[in-house]
Amino acid sequence: MEYPNQHPYPPQPSPSAPMLPVPVAVIGPQYCAPYPIDLAIVKKVMTIADGSFVVTDINDNVVFKVKGSVLSLRDQRVLIDAAGNPIATLRRKIMTAHDRWQAFRGESTDPKDLIFTLKRSSLIQFKTKLDVFLAHNTTENVCDFKVKGSWMERSCIVYAGESNAIVAQMHKKHTVQSIVMGKDHFMVTVYPNIDYAFIVALIVILDELNDDAKDD
C-alpha cells in the first residue's frame, strides 16, 4: 500500500510551534509521516448526500474520500481510503448538549470500536473551540486535542491537549475552479508524526457542525 510521501522539499513548521517527538497514531500508524503532509480538501458544495469530500495530496493523488449514509444524510459520514476501504465512521451522538460526535473504526458503530469523541468546549461560541477525547480518556477531564479558530474563514489550528504544540493548521484556498464549479477548496498542513487520517476526520466533523450552525 502506498502513502503520500511526495515532498521533495517539505515545508518546515514554524520554530515557535513545538513538534511532538513520537508518532501520534489515532486511526493508524500508516497515516503518520516524519515530515509535514499538505492535503487539499475539496467539498462539493452543490452535492446533496454522496461523495461530499475528496482529499488529495500535493500531486493531486486521491488520498481519502468521504461518503454519506443514505439513511442518515447529515448524521453519519464514512471516511474511505483511495482504494475504497472504510477507515472510520463519523457519527453524531443524538440528544447531547455540546454537539457531540464519535468516530469508530471501519464501518462499525459499536462502542468497543470507538476511536475518539469530539464536542464543543461550550454551548455558546463565537469562534470554533472544540475538545477531542481519545477512546481511553473516559473521564474527559482533560482533552487530548483541541481545535481553535474561525471555521467560516477556514482558519483553524489543532493543538495537542491543552498545550501550545500545533499538530495541524487549516486555511482557505481560493481558486477560479472553486468559484465557478461551486466547490469549497481548502488546505490543511499536518505536522510531522501526526495521524493525517485523524486530522481529516476532524475537518469533516467541523464542516458538519458549521452546516448545523448555518441551518439554525
PDB file of C-alpha atoms in Angstrom:
ATOM      1  CA  MET A   1       0.000   0.000   0.000  1.00  0.00           C
ATOM      2  CA  GLU A   2       1.375   3.395  -0.939  1.00  0.00           C
ATOM      3  CA  TYR A   3       1.122   6.518   1.180  1.00  0.00           C
ATOM      4  CA  PRO A   4       1.667  10.104   0.137  1.00  0.00           C
ATOM      5  CA  ASN A   5       5.339  10.967   0.534  1.00  0.00           C
ATOM      6  CA  GLN A   6       5.835  13.260  -2.405  1.00  0.00           C
ATOM      7  CA  HIS A   7       7.582  16.056  -0.543  1.00  0.00           C
ATOM      8  CA  PRO A   8      10.872  16.823  -2.361  1.00  0.00           C
ATOM      9  CA  TYR A   9      11.233  19.949  -0.232  1.00  0.00           C
ATOM     10  CA  PRO A  10       8.766  19.569   2.616  1.00  0.00           C
ATOM     11  CA  PRO A  11       7.722  22.811   4.313  1.00  0.00           C
ATOM     12  CA  GLN A  12       9.058  23.146   7.811  1.00  0.00           C
ATOM     13  CA  PRO A  13       6.852  24.143  10.736  1.00  0.00           C
ATOM     14  CA  SER A  14       7.473  27.420  12.486  1.00  0.00           C
ATOM     15  CA  PRO A  15      10.225  27.172  15.161  1.00  0.00           C
ATOM     16  CA  SER A  16       7.753  28.655  17.638  1.00  0.00           C
ATOM     17  CA  ALA A  17       5.427  25.663  17.171  1.00  0.00           C
ATOM     18  CA  PRO A  18       6.884  22.692  19.083  1.00  0.00           C
ATOM     19  CA  MET A  19       6.583  19.333  17.341  1.00  0.00           C
ATOM     20  CA  LEU A  20       5.597  16.118  19.067  1.00  0.00           C
ATOM     21  CA  PRO A  21       8.650  13.819  19.175  1.00  0.00           C
ATOM     22  CA  VAL A  22       6.866  10.497  18.670  1.00  0.00           C
ATOM     23  CA  PRO A  23       4.209   9.433  16.160  1.00  0.00           C
ATOM     24  CA  VAL A  24       0.648  10.077  17.299  1.00  0.00           C
ATOM     25  CA  ALA A  25      -1.327   7.272  15.640  1.00  0.00           C
ATOM     26  CA  VAL A  26      -5.024   7.805  16.374  1.00  0.00           C
ATOM     27  CA  ILE A  27      -6.541   5.910  13.432  1.00  0.00           C
ATOM     28  CA  GLY A  28      -3.383   4.049  12.356  1.00  0.00           C
ATOM     29  CA  PRO A  29       0.443   4.315  12.275  1.00  0.00           C
ATOM     30  CA  GLN A  30       0.411   4.100   8.467  1.00  0.00           C
ATOM     31  CA  TYR A  31      -1.031   7.624   8.466  1.00  0.00           C
ATOM     32  CA  CYS A  32       1.896   9.117  10.375  1.00  0.00           C
ATOM     33  CA  ALA A  33       4.855  10.559   8.448  1.00  0.00           C
ATOM     34  CA  PRO A  34       8.133  12.016   9.755  1.00  0.00           C
ATOM     35  CA  TYR A  35       7.610  15.158   7.654  1.00  0.00           C
ATOM     36  CA  PRO A  36       4.730  17.629   7.142  1.00  0.00           C
ATOM     37  CA  ILE A  37       1.857  16.474   4.941  1.00  0.00           C
ATOM     38  CA  ASP A  38      -0.046  19.018   2.846  1.00  0.00           C
ATOM     39  CA  LEU A  39      -3.552  17.956   1.837  1.00  0.00           C
ATOM     40  CA  ALA A  40      -6.132  19.669  -0.352  1.00  0.00           C
ATOM     41  CA  ILE A  41      -9.725  19.140   0.709  1.00  0.00           C
ATOM     42  CA  VAL A  42     -12.476  19.823  -1.806  1.00  0.00           C
ATOM     43  CA  LYS A  43     -16.063  19.921  -0.675  1.00  0.00           C
ATOM     44  CA  LYS A  44     -18.599  19.635  -3.458  1.00  0.00           C
ATOM     45  CA  VAL A  45     -20.946  22.306  -2.228  1.00  0.00           C
ATOM     46  CA  MET A  46     -23.786  21.506  -4.615  1.00  0.00           C
ATOM     47  CA  THR A  47     -23.998  17.782  -3.951  1.00  0.00           C
ATOM     48  CA  ILE A  48     -26.727  16.566  -1.627  1.00  0.00           C
ATOM     49  CA  ALA A  49     -25.575  13.406   0.078  1.00  0.00           C
ATOM     50  CA  ASP A  50     -22.836  11.313  -1.512  1.00  0.00           C
ATOM     51  CA  GLY A  51     -19.140  11.917  -2.135  1.00  0.00           C
ATOM     52  CA  SER A  52     -19.164  15.177  -0.219  1.00  0.00           C
ATOM     53  CA  PHE A  53     -15.371  15.446   0.171  1.00  0.00           C
ATOM     54  CA  VAL A  54     -12.297  14.490  -1.837  1.00  0.00           C
ATOM     55  CA  VAL A  55      -8.865  14.749  -0.201  1.00  0.00           C
ATOM     56  CA  THR A  56      -5.733  14.850  -2.374  1.00  0.00           C
ATOM     57  CA  ASP A  57      -2.004  15.265  -1.821  1.00  0.00           C
ATOM     58  CA  ILE A  58       0.137  17.955  -3.456  1.00  0.00           C
ATOM     59  CA  ASN A  59       0.355  15.874  -6.656  1.00  0.00           C
ATOM     60  CA  ASP A  60      -3.440  15.609  -6.935  1.00  0.00           C
ATOM     61  CA  ASN A  61      -3.438  11.937  -5.959  1.00  0.00           C
ATOM     62  CA  VAL A  62      -6.619  10.993  -4.121  1.00  0.00           C
ATOM     63  CA  VAL A  63      -5.809  10.050  -0.513  1.00  0.00           C
ATOM     64  CA  PHE A  64      -9.287   9.917   1.040  1.00  0.00           C
ATOM     65  CA  LYS A  65     -12.928  10.360   0.166  1.00  0.00           C
ATOM     66  CA  VAL A  66     -15.918  10.915   2.388  1.00  0.00           C
ATOM     67  CA  LYS A  67     -19.289   9.406   1.654  1.00  0.00           C
ATOM     68  CA  GLY A  68     -22.620   9.973   3.356  1.00  0.00           C
ATOM     69  CA  SER A  69     -25.166   7.496   4.571  1.00  0.00           C
ATOM     70  CA  VAL A  70     -28.439   7.189   2.663  1.00  0.00           C
ATOM     71  CA  LEU A  71     -30.325   6.531   5.888  1.00  0.00           C
ATOM     72  CA  SER A  72     -28.840   9.485   7.764  1.00  0.00           C
ATOM     73  CA  LEU A  73     -27.932  12.283   5.377  1.00  0.00           C
ATOM     74  CA  ARG A  74     -26.392  14.591   7.932  1.00  0.00           C
ATOM     75  CA  ASP A  75     -25.734  12.415  10.980  1.00  0.00           C
ATOM     76  CA  GLN A  76     -23.184   9.968   9.626  1.00  0.00           C
ATOM     77  CA  ARG A  77     -20.148  10.057   7.348  1.00  0.00           C
ATOM     78  CA  VAL A  78     -17.670   7.345   6.343  1.00  0.00           C
ATOM     79  CA  LEU A  79     -14.013   8.148   5.649  1.00  0.00           C
ATOM     80  CA  ILE A  80     -12.600   5.823   2.972  1.00  0.00           C
ATOM     81  CA  ASP A  81      -9.108   5.446   1.548  1.00  0.00           C
ATOM     82  CA  ALA A  82      -8.129   5.730  -2.121  1.00  0.00           C
ATOM     83  CA  ALA A  83      -8.876   2.015  -2.658  1.00  0.00           C
ATOM     84  CA  GLY A  84     -12.403   2.408  -1.271  1.00  0.00           C
ATOM     85  CA  ASN A  85     -11.752   0.755   2.090  1.00  0.00           C
ATOM     86  CA  PRO A  86     -13.697   2.253   5.019  1.00  0.00           C
ATOM     87  CA  ILE A  87     -11.320   3.706   7.615  1.00  0.00           C
ATOM     88  CA  ALA A  88     -13.642   5.406  10.063  1.00  0.00           C
ATOM     89  CA  THR A  89     -17.338   6.072  10.586  1.00  0.00           C
ATOM     90  CA  LEU A  90     -18.169   9.522  11.959  1.00  0.00           C
ATOM     91  CA  ARG A  91     -21.492   9.688  13.745  1.00  0.00           C
ATOM     92  CA  ARG A  92     -23.392  12.384  15.584  1.00  0.00           C
ATOM     93  CA  LYS A  93     -24.482  11.398  19.063  1.00  0.00           C
ATOM     94  CA  ILE A  94     -28.143  12.369  19.247  1.00  0.00           C
ATOM     95  CA  MET A  95     -29.597  14.336  22.151  1.00  0.00           C
ATOM     96  CA  THR A  96     -26.382  15.776  23.570  1.00  0.00           C
ATOM     97  CA  ALA A  97     -25.915  19.379  24.678  1.00  0.00           C
ATOM     98  CA  HIS A  98     -22.470  20.042  23.206  1.00  0.00           C
ATOM     99  CA  ASP A  99     -22.847  18.743  19.627  1.00  0.00           C
ATOM    100  CA  ARG A 100     -21.009  15.514  20.359  1.00  0.00           C
ATOM    101  CA  TRP A 101     -19.649  13.396  17.506  1.00  0.00           C
ATOM    102  CA  GLN A 102     -17.988   9.993  17.720  1.00  0.00           C
ATOM    103  CA  ALA A 103     -15.570   8.201  15.392  1.00  0.00           C
ATOM    104  CA  PHE A 104     -15.466   4.409  15.096  1.00  0.00           C
ATOM    105  CA  ARG A 105     -13.154   2.026  13.252  1.00  0.00           C
ATOM    106  CA  GLY A 106     -14.192   0.922   9.778  1.00  0.00           C
ATOM    107  CA  GLU A 107     -17.944   0.916   9.301  1.00  0.00           C
ATOM    108  CA  SER A 108     -18.666  -0.043  12.906  1.00  0.00           C
ATOM    109  CA  THR A 109     -20.700   1.988  15.377  1.00  0.00           C
ATOM    110  CA  ASP A 110     -20.044  -0.436  18.242  1.00  0.00           C
ATOM    111  CA  PRO A 111     -18.743   1.292  21.414  1.00  0.00           C
ATOM    112  CA  LYS A 112     -15.826  -1.147  21.567  1.00  0.00           C
ATOM    113  CA  ASP A 113     -14.611   0.248  18.225  1.00  0.00           C
ATOM    114  CA  LEU A 114     -14.681   3.882  19.375  1.00  0.00           C
ATOM    115  CA  ILE A 115     -11.638   5.914  18.265  1.00  0.00           C
ATOM    116  CA  PHE A 116     -12.399   9.365  19.610  1.00  0.00           C
ATOM    117  CA  THR A 117     -15.153  11.745  20.676  1.00  0.00           C
ATOM    118  CA  LEU A 118     -15.399  15.420  19.714  1.00  0.00           C
ATOM    119  CA  LYS A 119     -17.588  18.055  21.360  1.00  0.00           C
ATOM    120  CA  ARG A 120     -17.904  21.808  21.644  1.00  0.00           C
ATOM    121  CA  SER A 121     -15.974  23.285  24.567  1.00  0.00           C
ATOM    122  CA  SER A 122     -19.032  25.389  25.481  1.00  0.00           C
ATOM    123  CA  LEU A 123     -22.634  25.777  24.376  1.00  0.00           C
ATOM    124  CA  ILE A 124     -22.321  29.383  23.154  1.00  0.00           C
ATOM    125  CA  GLN A 125     -19.412  30.101  20.827  1.00  0.00           C
ATOM    126  CA  PHE A 126     -18.413  32.992  18.602  1.00  0.00           C
ATOM    127  CA  LYS A 127     -15.327  31.175  17.341  1.00  0.00           C
ATOM    128  CA  THR A 128     -14.646  27.486  16.933  1.00  0.00           C
ATOM    129  CA  LYS A 129     -13.394  25.790  20.077  1.00  0.00           C
ATOM    130  CA  LEU A 130     -13.694  22.023  20.225  1.00  0.00           C
ATOM    131  CA  ASP A 131     -12.372  19.344  22.563  1.00  0.00           C
ATOM    132  CA  VAL A 132     -11.289  15.911  21.340  1.00  0.00           C
ATOM    133  CA  PHE A 133     -11.066  12.907  23.658  1.00  0.00           C
ATOM    134  CA  LEU A 134      -9.485   9.609  22.611  1.00  0.00           C
ATOM    135  CA  ALA A 135     -11.400   6.422  23.422  1.00  0.00           C
ATOM    136  CA  HIS A 136      -9.327   5.549  26.502  1.00  0.00           C
ATOM    137  CA  ASN A 137      -9.946   9.014  28.006  1.00  0.00           C
ATOM    138  CA  THR A 138     -13.266   8.058  29.584  1.00  0.00           C
ATOM    139  CA  THR A 139     -13.237  10.707  32.340  1.00  0.00           C
ATOM    140  CA  GLU A 140     -12.864  13.567  29.795  1.00  0.00           C
ATOM    141  CA  ASN A 141     -11.338  15.822  32.446  1.00  0.00           C
ATOM    142  CA  VAL A 142      -8.585  16.988  30.098  1.00  0.00           C
ATOM    143  CA  CYS A 143      -8.876  16.841  26.322  1.00  0.00           C
ATOM    144  CA  ASP A 144      -6.317  15.013  24.157  1.00  0.00           C
ATOM    145  CA  PHE A 145      -6.617  17.550  21.325  1.00  0.00           C
ATOM    146  CA  LYS A 146      -8.178  20.970  20.960  1.00  0.00           C
ATOM    147  CA  VAL A 147      -9.395  22.807  17.844  1.00  0.00           C
ATOM    148  CA  LYS A 148      -9.440  26.617  17.823  1.00  0.00           C
ATOM    149  CA  GLY A 149     -10.087  29.224  15.158  1.00  0.00           C
ATOM    150  CA  SER A 150     -12.684  30.514  12.736  1.00  0.00           C
ATOM    151  CA  TRP A 151     -14.352  27.855  10.612  1.00  0.00           C
ATOM    152  CA  MET A 152     -16.100  30.488   8.492  1.00  0.00           C
ATOM    153  CA  GLU A 153     -12.678  31.785   7.450  1.00  0.00           C
ATOM    154  CA  ARG A 154     -11.334  28.229   7.137  1.00  0.00           C
ATOM    155  CA  SER A 155      -8.601  29.193   9.590  1.00  0.00           C
ATOM    156  CA  CYS A 156      -8.330  26.599  12.328  1.00  0.00           C
ATOM    157  CA  ILE A 157      -5.459  25.130  14.344  1.00  0.00           C
ATOM    158  CA  VAL A 158      -5.386  21.741  16.051  1.00  0.00           C
ATOM    159  CA  TYR A 159      -3.359  21.565  19.274  1.00  0.00           C
ATOM    160  CA  ALA A 160      -2.170  18.625  21.340  1.00  0.00           C
ATOM    161  CA  GLY A 161      -4.253  18.727  24.515  1.00  0.00           C
ATOM    162  CA  GLU A 162      -4.062  21.976  26.488  1.00  0.00           C
ATOM    163  CA  SER A 163      -0.537  22.685  25.198  1.00  0.00           C
ATOM    164  CA  ASN A 164       0.726  25.070  22.518  1.00  0.00           C
ATOM    165  CA  ALA A 165       2.018  22.159  20.428  1.00  0.00           C
ATOM    166  CA  ILE A 166       0.405  22.538  16.980  1.00  0.00           C
ATOM    167  CA  VAL A 167      -0.427  19.315  15.168  1.00  0.00           C
ATOM    168  CA  ALA A 168      -2.266  20.725  12.119  1.00  0.00           C
ATOM    169  CA  GLN A 169      -3.283  24.024  10.506  1.00  0.00           C
ATOM    170  CA  MET A 170      -6.080  24.654   8.028  1.00  0.00           C
ATOM    171  CA  HIS A 171      -6.521  27.590   5.658  1.00  0.00           C
ATOM    172  CA  LYS A 172      -8.802  28.581   2.795  1.00  0.00           C
ATOM    173  CA  LYS A 173      -7.681  28.302  -0.813  1.00  0.00           C
ATOM    174  CA  HIS A 174      -9.477  30.475  -3.352  1.00  0.00           C
ATOM    175  CA  THR A 175      -9.338  29.245  -6.946  1.00  0.00           C
ATOM    176  CA  VAL A 176     -11.267  30.068 -10.096  1.00  0.00           C
ATOM    177  CA  GLN A 177     -12.476  26.472 -10.195  1.00  0.00           C
ATOM    178  CA  SER A 178     -13.778  26.648  -6.633  1.00  0.00           C
ATOM    179  CA  ILE A 179     -15.889  29.693  -7.502  1.00  0.00           C
ATOM    180  CA  VAL A 180     -17.147  28.561 -10.916  1.00  0.00           C
ATOM    181  CA  MET A 181     -17.729  24.900 -10.046  1.00  0.00           C
ATOM    182  CA  GLY A 182     -19.423  25.526  -6.716  1.00  0.00           C
ATOM    183  CA  LYS A 183     -16.740  23.835  -4.669  1.00  0.00           C
ATOM    184  CA  ASP A 184     -15.267  24.704  -1.299  1.00  0.00           C
ATOM    185  CA  HIS A 185     -11.494  24.221  -1.535  1.00  0.00           C
ATOM    186  CA  PHE A 186      -9.195  24.480   1.453  1.00  0.00           C
ATOM    187  CA  MET A 187      -5.789  23.213   2.550  1.00  0.00           C
ATOM    188  CA  VAL A 188      -4.507  21.567   5.701  1.00  0.00           C
ATOM    189  CA  THR A 189      -0.905  21.092   6.772  1.00  0.00           C
ATOM    190  CA  VAL A 190      -0.457  18.127   9.107  1.00  0.00           C
ATOM    191  CA  TYR A 191       2.705  18.326  11.187  1.00  0.00           C
ATOM    192  CA  PRO A 192       5.308  15.522  11.385  1.00  0.00           C
ATOM    193  CA  ASN A 193       4.378  12.362  13.277  1.00  0.00           C
ATOM    194  CA  ILE A 194       0.670  13.242  13.364  1.00  0.00           C
ATOM    195  CA  ASP A 195      -2.043  10.920  12.037  1.00  0.00           C
ATOM    196  CA  TYR A 196      -3.344  12.752   8.961  1.00  0.00           C
ATOM    197  CA  ALA A 197      -6.388  10.464   8.594  1.00  0.00           C
ATOM    198  CA  PHE A 198      -7.388  11.606  12.084  1.00  0.00           C
ATOM    199  CA  ILE A 199      -6.979  15.276  11.112  1.00  0.00           C
ATOM    200  CA  VAL A 200      -9.175  14.776   8.010  1.00  0.00           C
ATOM    201  CA  ALA A 201     -11.832  13.134  10.180  1.00  0.00           C
ATOM    202  CA  LEU A 202     -11.790  16.196  12.468  1.00  0.00           C
ATOM    203  CA  ILE A 203     -12.259  18.528   9.496  1.00  0.00           C
ATOM    204  CA  VAL A 204     -15.246  16.539   8.189  1.00  0.00           C
ATOM    205  CA  ILE A 205     -16.933  16.842  11.600  1.00  0.00           C
ATOM    206  CA  LEU A 206     -16.063  20.555  11.747  1.00  0.00           C
ATOM    207  CA  ASP A 207     -17.818  21.068   8.438  1.00  0.00           C
ATOM    208  CA  GLU A 208     -20.932  19.275   9.685  1.00  0.00           C
ATOM    209  CA  LEU A 209     -21.006  21.462  12.805  1.00  0.00           C
ATOM    210  CA  ASN A 210     -20.677  24.574  10.645  1.00  0.00           C
ATOM    211  CA  ASP A 211     -23.551  23.447   8.401  1.00  0.00           C
ATOM    212  CA  ASP A 212     -25.666  22.895  11.502  1.00  0.00           C
ATOM    213  CA  ALA A 213     -24.926  26.431  12.693  1.00  0.00           C
ATOM    214  CA  LYS A 214     -25.982  27.874   9.312  1.00  0.00           C
ATOM    215  CA  ASP A 215     -29.246  25.925   9.476  1.00  0.00           C
ATOM    216  CA  ASP A 216     -30.153  27.201  12.934  1.00  0.00           C
TER     217      ASP A 216
END
